[in-house]
JSON list of C-alpha atoms in Angstrom, two decimals:
[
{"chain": "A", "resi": 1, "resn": "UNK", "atom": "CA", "xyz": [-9.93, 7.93, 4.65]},
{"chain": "A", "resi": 2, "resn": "UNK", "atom": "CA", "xyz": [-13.02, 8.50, 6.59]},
{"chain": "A", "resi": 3, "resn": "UNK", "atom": "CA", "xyz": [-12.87, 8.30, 10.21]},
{"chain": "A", "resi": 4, "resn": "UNK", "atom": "CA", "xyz": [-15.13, 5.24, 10.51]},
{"chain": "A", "resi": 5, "resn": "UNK", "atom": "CA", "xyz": [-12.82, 3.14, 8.41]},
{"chain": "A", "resi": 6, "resn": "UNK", "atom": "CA", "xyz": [-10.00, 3.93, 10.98]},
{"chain": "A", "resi": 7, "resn": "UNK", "atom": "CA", "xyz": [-12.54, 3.30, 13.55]},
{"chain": "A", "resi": 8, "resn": "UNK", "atom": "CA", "xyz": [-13.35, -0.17, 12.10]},
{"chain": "A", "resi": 9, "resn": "UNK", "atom": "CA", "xyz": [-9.62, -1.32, 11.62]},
{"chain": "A", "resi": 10, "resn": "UNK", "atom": "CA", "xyz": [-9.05, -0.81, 15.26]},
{"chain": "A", "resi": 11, "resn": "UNK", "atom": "CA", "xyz": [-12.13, -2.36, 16.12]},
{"chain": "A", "resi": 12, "resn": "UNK", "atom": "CA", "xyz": [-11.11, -5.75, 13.86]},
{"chain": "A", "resi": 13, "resn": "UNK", "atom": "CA", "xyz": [-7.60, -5.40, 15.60]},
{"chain": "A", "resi": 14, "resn": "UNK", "atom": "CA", "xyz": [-9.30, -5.39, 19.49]},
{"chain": "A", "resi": 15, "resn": "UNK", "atom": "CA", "xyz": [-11.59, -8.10, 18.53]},
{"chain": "A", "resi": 16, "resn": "UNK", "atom": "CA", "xyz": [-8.75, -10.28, 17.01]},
{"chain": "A", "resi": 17, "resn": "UNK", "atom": "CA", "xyz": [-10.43, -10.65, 13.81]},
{"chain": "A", "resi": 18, "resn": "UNK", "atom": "CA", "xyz": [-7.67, -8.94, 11.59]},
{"chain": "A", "resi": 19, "resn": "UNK", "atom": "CA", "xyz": [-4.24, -10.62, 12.52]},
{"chain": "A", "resi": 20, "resn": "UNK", "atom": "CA", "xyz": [-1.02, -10.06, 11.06]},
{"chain": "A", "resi": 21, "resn": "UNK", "atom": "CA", "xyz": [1.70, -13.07, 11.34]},
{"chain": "A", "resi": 22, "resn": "UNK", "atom": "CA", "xyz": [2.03, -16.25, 9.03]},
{"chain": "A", "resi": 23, "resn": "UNK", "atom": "CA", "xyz": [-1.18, -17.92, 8.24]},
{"chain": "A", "resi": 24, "resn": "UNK", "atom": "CA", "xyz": [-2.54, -20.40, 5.56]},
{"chain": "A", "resi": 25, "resn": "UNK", "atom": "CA", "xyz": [-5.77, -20.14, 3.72]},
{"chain": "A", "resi": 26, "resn": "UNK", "atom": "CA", "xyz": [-8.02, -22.35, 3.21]},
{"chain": "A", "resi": 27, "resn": "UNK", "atom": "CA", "xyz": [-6.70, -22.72, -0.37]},
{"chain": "A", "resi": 28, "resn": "UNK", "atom": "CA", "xyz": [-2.92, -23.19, 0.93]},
{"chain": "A", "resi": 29, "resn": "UNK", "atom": "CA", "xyz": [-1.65, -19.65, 0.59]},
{"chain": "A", "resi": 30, "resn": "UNK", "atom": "CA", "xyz": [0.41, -18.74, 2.99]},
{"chain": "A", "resi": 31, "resn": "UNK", "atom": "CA", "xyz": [-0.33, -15.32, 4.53]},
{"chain": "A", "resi": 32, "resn": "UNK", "atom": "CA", "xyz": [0.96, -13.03, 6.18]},
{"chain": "A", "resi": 33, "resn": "UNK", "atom": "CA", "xyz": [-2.27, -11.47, 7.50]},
{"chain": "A", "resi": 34, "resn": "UNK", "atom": "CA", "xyz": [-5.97, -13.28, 8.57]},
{"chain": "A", "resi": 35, "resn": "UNK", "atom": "CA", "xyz": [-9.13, -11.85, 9.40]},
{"chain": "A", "resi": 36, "resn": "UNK", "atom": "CA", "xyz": [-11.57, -14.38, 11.06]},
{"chain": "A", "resi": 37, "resn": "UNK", "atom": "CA", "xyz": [-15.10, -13.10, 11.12]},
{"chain": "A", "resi": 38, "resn": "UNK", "atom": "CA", "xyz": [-16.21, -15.56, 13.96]},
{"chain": "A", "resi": 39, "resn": "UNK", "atom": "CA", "xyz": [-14.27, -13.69, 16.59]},
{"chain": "A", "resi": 40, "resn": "UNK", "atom": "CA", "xyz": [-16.90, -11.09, 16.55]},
{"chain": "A", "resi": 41, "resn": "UNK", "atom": "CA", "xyz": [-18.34, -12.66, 19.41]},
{"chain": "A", "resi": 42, "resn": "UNK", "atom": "CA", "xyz": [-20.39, -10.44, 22.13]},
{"chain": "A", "resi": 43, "resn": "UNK", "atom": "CA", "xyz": [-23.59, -8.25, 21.71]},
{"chain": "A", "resi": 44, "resn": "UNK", "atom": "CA", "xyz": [-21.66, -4.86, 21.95]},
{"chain": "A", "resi": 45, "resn": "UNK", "atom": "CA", "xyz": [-19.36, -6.08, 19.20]},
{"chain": "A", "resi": 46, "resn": "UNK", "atom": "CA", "xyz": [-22.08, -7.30, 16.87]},
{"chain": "A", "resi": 47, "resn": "UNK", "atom": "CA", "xyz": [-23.85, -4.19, 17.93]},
{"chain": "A", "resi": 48, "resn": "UNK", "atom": "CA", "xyz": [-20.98, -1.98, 16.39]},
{"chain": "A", "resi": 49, "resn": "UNK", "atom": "CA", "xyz": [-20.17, -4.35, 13.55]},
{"chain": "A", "resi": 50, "resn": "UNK", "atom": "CA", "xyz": [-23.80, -3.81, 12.75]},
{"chain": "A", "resi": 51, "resn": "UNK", "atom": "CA", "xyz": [-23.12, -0.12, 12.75]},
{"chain": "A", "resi": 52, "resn": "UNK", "atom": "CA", "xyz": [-19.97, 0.10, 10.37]},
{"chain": "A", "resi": 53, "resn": "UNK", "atom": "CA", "xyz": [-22.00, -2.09, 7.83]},
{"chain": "A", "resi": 54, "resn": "UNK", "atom": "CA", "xyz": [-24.96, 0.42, 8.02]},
{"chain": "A", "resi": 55, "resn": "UNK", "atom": "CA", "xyz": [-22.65, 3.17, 7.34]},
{"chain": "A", "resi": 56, "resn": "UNK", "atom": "CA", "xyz": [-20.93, 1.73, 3.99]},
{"chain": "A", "resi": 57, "resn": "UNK", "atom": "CA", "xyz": [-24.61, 0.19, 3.01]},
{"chain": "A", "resi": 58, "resn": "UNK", "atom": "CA", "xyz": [-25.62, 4.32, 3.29]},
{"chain": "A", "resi": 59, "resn": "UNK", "atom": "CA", "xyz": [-22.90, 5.28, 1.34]},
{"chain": "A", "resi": 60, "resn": "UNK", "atom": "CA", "xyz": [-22.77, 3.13, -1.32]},
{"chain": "A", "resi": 61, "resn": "UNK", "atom": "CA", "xyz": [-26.91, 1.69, -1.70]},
{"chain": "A", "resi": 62, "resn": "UNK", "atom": "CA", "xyz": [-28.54, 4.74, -0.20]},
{"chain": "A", "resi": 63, "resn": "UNK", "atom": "CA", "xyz": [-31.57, 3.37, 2.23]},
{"chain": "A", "resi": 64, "resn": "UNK", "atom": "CA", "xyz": [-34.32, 2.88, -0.15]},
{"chain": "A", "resi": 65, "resn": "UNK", "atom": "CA", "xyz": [-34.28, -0.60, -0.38]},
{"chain": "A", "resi": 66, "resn": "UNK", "atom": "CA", "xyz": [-36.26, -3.62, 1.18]},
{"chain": "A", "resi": 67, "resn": "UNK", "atom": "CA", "xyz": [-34.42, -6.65, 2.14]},
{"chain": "A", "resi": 68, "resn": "UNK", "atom": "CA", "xyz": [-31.06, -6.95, 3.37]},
{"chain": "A", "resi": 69, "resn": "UNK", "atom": "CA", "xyz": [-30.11, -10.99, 2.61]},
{"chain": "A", "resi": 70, "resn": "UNK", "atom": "CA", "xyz": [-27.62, -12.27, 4.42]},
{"chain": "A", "resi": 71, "resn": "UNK", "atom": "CA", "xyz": [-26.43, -16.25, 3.39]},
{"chain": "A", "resi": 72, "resn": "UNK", "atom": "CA", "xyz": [-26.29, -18.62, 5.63]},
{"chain": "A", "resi": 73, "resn": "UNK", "atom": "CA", "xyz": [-24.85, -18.97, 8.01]},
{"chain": "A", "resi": 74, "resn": "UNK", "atom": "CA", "xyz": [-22.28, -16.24, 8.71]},
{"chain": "A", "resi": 75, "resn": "UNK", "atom": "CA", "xyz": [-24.30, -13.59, 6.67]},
{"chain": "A", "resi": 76, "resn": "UNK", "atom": "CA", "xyz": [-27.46, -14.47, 9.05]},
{"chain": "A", "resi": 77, "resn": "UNK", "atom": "CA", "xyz": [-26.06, -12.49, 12.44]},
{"chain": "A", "resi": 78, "resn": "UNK", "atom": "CA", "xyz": [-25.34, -9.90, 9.69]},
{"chain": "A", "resi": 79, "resn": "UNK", "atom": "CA", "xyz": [-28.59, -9.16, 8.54]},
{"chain": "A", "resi": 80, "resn": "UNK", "atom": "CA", "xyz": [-30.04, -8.96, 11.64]},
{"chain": "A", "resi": 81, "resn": "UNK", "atom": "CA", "xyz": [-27.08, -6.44, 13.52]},
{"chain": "A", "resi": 82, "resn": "UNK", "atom": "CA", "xyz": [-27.24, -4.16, 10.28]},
{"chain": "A", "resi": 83, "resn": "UNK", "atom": "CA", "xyz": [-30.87, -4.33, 9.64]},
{"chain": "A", "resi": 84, "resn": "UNK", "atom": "CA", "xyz": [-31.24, -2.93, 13.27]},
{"chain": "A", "resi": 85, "resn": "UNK", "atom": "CA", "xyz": [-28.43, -0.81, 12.76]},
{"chain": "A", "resi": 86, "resn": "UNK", "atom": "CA", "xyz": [-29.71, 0.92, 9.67]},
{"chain": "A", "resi": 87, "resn": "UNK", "atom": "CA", "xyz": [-33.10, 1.67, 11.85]},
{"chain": "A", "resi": 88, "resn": "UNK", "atom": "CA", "xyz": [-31.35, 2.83, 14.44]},
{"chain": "A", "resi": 89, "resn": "UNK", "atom": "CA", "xyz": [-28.67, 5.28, 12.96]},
{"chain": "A", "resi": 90, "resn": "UNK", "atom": "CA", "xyz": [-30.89, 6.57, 9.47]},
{"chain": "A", "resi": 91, "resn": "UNK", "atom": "CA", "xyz": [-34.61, 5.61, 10.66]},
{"chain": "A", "resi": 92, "resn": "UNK", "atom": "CA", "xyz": [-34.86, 3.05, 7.57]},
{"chain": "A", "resi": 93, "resn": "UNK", "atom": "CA", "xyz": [-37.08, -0.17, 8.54]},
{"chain": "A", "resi": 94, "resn": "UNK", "atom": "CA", "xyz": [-35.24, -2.75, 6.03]},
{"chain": "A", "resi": 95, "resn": "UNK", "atom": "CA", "xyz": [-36.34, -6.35, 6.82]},
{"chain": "A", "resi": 96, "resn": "UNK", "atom": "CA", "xyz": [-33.70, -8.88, 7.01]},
{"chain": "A", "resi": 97, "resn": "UNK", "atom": "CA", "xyz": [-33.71, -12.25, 5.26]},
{"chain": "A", "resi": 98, "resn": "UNK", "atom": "CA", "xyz": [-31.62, -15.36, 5.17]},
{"chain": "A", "resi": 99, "resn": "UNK", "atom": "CA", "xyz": [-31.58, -19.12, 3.46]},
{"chain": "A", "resi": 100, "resn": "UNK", "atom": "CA", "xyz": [-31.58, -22.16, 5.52]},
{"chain": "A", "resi": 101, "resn": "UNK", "atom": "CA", "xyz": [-28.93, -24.60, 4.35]},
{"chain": "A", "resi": 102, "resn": "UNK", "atom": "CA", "xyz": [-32.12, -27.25, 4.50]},
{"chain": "A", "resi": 103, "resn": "UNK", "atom": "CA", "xyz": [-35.78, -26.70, 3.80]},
{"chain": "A", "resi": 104, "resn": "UNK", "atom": "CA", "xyz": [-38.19, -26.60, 6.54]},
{"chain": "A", "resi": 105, "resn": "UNK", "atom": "CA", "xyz": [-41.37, -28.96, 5.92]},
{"chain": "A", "resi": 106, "resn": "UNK", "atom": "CA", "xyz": [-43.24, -27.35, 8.74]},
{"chain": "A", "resi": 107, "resn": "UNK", "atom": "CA", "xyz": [-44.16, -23.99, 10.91]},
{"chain": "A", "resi": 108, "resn": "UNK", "atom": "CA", "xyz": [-42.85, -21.07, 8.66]},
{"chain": "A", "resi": 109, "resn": "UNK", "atom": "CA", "xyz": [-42.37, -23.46, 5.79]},
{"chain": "A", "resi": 110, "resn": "UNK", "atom": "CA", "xyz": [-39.80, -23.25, 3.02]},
{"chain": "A", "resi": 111, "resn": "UNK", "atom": "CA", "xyz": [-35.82, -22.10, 2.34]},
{"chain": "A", "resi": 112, "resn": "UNK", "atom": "CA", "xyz": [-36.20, -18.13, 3.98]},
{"chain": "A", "resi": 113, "resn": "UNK", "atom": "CA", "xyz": [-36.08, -17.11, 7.83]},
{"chain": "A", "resi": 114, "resn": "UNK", "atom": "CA", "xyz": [-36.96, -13.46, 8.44]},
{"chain": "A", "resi": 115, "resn": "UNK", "atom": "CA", "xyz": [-38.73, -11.55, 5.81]},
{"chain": "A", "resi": 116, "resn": "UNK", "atom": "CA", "xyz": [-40.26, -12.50, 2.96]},
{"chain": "A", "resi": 117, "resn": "UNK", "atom": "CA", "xyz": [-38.80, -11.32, -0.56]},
{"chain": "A", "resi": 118, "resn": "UNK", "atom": "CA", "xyz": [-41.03, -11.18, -3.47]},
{"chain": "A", "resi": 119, "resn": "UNK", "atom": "CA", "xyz": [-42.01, -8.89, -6.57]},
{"chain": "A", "resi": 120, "resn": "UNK", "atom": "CA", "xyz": [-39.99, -5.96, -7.11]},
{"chain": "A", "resi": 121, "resn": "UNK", "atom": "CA", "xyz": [-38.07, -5.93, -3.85]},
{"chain": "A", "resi": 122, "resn": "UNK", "atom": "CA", "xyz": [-34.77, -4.35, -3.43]},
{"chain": "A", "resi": 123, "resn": "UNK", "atom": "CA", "xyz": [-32.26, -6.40, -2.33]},
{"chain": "A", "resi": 124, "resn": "UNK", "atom": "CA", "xyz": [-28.61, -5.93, -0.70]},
{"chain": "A", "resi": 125, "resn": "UNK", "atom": "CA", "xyz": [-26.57, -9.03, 0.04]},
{"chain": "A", "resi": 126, "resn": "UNK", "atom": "CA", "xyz": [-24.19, -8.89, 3.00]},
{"chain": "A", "resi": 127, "resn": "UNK", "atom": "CA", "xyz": [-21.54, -11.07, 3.75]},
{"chain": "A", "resi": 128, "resn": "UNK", "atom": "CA", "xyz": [-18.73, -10.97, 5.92]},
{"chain": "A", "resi": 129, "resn": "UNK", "atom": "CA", "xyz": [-15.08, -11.78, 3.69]},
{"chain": "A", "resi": 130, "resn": "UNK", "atom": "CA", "xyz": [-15.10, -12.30, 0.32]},
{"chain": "A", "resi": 131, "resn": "UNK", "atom": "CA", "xyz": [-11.94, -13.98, -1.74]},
{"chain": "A", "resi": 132, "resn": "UNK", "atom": "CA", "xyz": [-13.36, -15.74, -4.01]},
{"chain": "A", "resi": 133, "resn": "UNK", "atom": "CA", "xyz": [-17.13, -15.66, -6.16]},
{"chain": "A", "resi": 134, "resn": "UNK", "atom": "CA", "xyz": [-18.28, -19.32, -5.35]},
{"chain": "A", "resi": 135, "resn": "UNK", "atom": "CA", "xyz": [-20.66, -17.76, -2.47]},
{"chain": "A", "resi": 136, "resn": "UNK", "atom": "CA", "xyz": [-22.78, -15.17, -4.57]},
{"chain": "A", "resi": 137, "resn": "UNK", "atom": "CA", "xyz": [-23.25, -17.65, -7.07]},
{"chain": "A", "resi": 138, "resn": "UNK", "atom": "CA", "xyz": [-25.12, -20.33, -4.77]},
{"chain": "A", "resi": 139, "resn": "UNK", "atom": "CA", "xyz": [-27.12, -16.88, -3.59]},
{"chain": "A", "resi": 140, "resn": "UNK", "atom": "CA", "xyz": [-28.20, -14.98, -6.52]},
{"chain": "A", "resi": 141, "resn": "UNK", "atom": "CA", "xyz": [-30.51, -18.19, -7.99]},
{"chain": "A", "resi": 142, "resn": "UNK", "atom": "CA", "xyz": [-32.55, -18.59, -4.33]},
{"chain": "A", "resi": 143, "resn": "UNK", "atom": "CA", "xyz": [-32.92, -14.53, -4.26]},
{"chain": "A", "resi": 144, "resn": "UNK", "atom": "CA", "xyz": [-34.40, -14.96, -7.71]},
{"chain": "A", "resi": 145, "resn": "UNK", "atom": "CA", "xyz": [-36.65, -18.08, -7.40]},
{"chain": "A", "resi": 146, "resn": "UNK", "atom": "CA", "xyz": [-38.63, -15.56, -4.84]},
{"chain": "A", "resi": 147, "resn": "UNK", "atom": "CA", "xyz": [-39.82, -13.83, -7.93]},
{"chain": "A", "resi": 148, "resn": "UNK", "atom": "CA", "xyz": [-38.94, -10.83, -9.82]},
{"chain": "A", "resi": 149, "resn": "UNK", "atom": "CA", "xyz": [-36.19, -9.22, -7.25]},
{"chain": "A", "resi": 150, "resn": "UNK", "atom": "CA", "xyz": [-33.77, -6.26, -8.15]},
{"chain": "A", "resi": 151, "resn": "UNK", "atom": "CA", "xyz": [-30.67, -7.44, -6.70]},
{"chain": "A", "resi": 152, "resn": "UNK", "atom": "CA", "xyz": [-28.62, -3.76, -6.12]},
{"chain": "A", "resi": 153, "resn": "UNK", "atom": "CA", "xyz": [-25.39, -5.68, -4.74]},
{"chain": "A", "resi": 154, "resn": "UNK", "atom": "CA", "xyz": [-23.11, -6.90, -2.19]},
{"chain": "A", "resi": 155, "resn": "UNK", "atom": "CA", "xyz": [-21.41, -5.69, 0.94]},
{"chain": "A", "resi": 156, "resn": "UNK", "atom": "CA", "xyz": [-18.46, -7.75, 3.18]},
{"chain": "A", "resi": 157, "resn": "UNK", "atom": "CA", "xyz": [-16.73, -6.37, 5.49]},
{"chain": "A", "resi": 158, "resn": "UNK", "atom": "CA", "xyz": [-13.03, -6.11, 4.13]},
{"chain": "A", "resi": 159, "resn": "UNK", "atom": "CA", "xyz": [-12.03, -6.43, 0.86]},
{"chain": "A", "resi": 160, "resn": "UNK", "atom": "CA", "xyz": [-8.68, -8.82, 0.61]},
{"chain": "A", "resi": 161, "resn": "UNK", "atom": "CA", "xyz": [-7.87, -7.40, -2.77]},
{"chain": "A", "resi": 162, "resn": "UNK", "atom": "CA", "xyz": [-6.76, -10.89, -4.12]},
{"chain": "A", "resi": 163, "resn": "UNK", "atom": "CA", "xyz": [-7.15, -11.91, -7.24]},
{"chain": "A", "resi": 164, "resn": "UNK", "atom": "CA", "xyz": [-10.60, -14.15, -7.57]},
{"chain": "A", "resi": 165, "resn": "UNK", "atom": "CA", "xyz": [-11.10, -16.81, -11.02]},
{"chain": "A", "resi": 166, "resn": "UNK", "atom": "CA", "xyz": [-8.47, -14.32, -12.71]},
{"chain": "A", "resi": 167, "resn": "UNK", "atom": "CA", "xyz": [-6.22, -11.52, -12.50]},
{"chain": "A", "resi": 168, "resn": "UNK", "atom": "CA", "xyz": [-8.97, -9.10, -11.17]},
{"chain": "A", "resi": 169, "resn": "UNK", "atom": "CA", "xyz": [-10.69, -9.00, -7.68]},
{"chain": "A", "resi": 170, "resn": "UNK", "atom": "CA", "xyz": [-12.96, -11.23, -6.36]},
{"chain": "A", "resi": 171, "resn": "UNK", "atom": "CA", "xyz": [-15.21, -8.26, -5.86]},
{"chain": "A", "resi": 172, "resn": "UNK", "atom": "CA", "xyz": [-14.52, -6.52, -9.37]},
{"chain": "A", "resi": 173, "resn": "UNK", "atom": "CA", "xyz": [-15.31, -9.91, -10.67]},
{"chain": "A", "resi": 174, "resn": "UNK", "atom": "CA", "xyz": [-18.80, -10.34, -9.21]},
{"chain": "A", "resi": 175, "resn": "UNK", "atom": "CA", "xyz": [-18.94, -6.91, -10.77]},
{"chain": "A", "resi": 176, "resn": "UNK", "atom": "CA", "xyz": [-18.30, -7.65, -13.84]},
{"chain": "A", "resi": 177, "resn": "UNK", "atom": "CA", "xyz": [-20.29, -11.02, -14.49]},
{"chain": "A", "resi": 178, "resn": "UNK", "atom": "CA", "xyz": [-23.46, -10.83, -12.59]},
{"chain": "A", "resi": 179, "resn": "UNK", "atom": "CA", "xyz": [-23.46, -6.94, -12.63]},
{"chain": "A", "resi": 180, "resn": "UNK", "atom": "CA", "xyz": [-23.76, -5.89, -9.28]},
{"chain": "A", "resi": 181, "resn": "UNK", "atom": "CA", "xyz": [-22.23, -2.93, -7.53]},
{"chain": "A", "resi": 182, "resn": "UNK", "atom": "CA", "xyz": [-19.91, -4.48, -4.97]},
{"chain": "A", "resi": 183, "resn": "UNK", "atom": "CA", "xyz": [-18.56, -2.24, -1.72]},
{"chain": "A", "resi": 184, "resn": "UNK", "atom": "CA", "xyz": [-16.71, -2.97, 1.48]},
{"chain": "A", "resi": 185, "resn": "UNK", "atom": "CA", "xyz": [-16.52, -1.43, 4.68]},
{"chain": "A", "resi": 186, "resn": "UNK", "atom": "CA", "xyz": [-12.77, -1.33, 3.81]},
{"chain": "A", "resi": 187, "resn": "UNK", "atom": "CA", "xyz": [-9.79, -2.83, 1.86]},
{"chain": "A", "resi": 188, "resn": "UNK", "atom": "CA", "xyz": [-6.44, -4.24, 2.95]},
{"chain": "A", "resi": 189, "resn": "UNK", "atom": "CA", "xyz": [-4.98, -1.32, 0.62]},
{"chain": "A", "resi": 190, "resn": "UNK", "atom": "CA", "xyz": [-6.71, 0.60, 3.59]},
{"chain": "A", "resi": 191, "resn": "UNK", "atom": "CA", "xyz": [-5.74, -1.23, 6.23]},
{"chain": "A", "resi": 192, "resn": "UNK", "atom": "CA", "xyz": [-2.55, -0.87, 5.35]},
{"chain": "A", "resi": 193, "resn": "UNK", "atom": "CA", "xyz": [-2.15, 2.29, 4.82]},
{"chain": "A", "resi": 194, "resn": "UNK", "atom": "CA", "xyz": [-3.93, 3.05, 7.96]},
{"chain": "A", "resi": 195, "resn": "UNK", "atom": "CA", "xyz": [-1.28, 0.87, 10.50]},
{"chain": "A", "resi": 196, "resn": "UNK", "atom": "CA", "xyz": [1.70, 1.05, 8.34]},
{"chain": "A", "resi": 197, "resn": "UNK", "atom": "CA", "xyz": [4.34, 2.13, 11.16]},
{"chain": "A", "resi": 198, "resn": "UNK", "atom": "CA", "xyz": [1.67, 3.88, 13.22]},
{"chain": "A", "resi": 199, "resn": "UNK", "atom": "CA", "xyz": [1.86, 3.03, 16.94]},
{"chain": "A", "resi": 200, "resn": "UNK", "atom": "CA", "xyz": [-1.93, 1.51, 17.98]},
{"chain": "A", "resi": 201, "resn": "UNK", "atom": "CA", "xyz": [-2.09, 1.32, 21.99]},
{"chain": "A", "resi": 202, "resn": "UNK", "atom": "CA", "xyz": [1.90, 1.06, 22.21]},
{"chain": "A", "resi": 203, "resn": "UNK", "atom": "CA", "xyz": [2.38, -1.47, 19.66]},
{"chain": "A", "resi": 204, "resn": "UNK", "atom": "CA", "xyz": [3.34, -0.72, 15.94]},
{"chain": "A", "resi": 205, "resn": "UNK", "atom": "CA", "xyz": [1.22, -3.25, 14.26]},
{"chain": "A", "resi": 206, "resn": "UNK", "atom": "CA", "xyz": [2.87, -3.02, 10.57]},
{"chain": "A", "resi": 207, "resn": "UNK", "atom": "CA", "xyz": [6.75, -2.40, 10.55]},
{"chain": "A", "resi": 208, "resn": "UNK", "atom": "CA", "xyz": [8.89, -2.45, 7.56]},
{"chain": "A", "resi": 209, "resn": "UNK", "atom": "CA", "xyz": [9.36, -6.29, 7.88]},
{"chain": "A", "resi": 210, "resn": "UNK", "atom": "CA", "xyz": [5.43, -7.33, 7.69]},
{"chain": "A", "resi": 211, "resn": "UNK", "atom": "CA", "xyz": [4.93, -4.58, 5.11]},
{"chain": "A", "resi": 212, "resn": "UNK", "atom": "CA", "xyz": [7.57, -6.56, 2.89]},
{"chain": "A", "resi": 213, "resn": "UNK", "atom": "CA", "xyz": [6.31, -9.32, 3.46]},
{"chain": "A", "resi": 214, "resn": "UNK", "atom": "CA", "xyz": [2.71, -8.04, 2.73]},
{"chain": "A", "resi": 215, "resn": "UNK", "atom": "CA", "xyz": [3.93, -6.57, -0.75]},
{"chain": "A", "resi": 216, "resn": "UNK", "atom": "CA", "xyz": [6.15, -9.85, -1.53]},
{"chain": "A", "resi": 217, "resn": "UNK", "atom": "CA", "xyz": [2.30, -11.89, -0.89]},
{"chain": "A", "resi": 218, "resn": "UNK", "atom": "CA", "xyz": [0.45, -9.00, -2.79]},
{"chain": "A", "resi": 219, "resn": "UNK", "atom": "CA", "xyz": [2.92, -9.69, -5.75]},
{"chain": "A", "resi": 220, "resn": "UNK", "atom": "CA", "xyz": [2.00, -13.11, -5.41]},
{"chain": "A", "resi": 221, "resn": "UNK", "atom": "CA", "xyz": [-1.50, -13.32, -5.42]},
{"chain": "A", "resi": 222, "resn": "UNK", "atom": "CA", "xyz": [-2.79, -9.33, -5.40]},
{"chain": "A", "resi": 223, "resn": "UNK", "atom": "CA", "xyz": [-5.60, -8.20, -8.05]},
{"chain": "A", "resi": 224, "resn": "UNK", "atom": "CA", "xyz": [-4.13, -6.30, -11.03]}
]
């Protein structure tokens, strides 16, 4: 595993966005782990998140693209911190874009904030978690009212490997039916693997009790 995964794990972990105990999900799973995006909260942590997105957006899109569209409202932060980041780190200017939930009548008129996407733009869509497909769905028809956009794919920030609509991934199935390429920053496989009975700061995060009840929800609800 590359070193900025393990970076990026501990970084979720001192931020309190990845949390291990018993949860339940929005859809009434219970869980034995939770990662809460909004806990990302100050400039130097936004300013790092920023930088791990850059990163797997390099290794999986390359830097040659245009527009980096993040939905509102979590994905808008997200644009902007990686947009900057990708200038900063790899010297690529990539203008950031997001929707507004309601369309503005005046000023900068219309559904976009940021920069414009038109005609043969390259597009990468960020988000922050995703578990299931509903999200890409709503954004791929506003991308392509803009005009004739090539939409490379998506990038979140961890991958929950659950299943989505059917046995497979959310991810692998946003794949598969609107035939993107899909990435994240990491999965839970490599979370896992990473804290699995490995002190952090003192404090063994996953012992053999969580990591049974990890598999036991994995064999629940896990992508095949």
């Amino acid at each position: 595993m590359e070193q900025y995964k393990k970076d990026f794990i501990e970084f979720m972990i001192d931020c309190q966005v990845l949390k291990f105990g018993d949860f339940v999900t929005k859809s009434g799973r219970k869980t034995p782990f939770f990662v809460n995006t909004g806990f990302y909260r100050t400039g130097a942590q936004l300013r790092r998140l920023g930088e791990y997105y850059a990163q797997a957006i390099k290794e999986t899109f390359g830097v040659e693209f245009d527009v980096l569209f993040g939905p509102a409202y979590k994905g808008i932060p997200l644009s902007v911190t990686a947009s900057m980041a990708l200038s900063e780190k790899y010297g690529a200017d990539i203008r950031y874009c997001s929707n507004r939930k309601e369309v503005k009548d005046h000023g900068d008129k219309g559904i976009l904030l940021g920069g414009p996407v038109g005609d043969g733009d390259k597009v990468v869509i960020i988000e922050d978690v995703t578990t299931a497909g509903t999200s890409i769905g709503e954004t791929l028809p506003i991308l392509q009212a803009q005009g004739n956009v090539n939409i490379l794919g998506l990038v979140v920030s961890v991958d929950r490997m659950e299943r989505g609509q059917g046995e497979k991934s959310a991810l692998n199935e946003i794949s598969e039916k609107y035939g993107l390429k899909t990435c994240a920053i990491v999965t839970m496989k490599e979370v896992i693997e990473h804290l699995y009975n490995r002190p952090y700061k003192g404090k063994v995060i996953i012992d053999d009790t969580l990591m049974a009840a990890i598999n036991a929800y994995y064999e629940q609800y896990g992508a095949k």
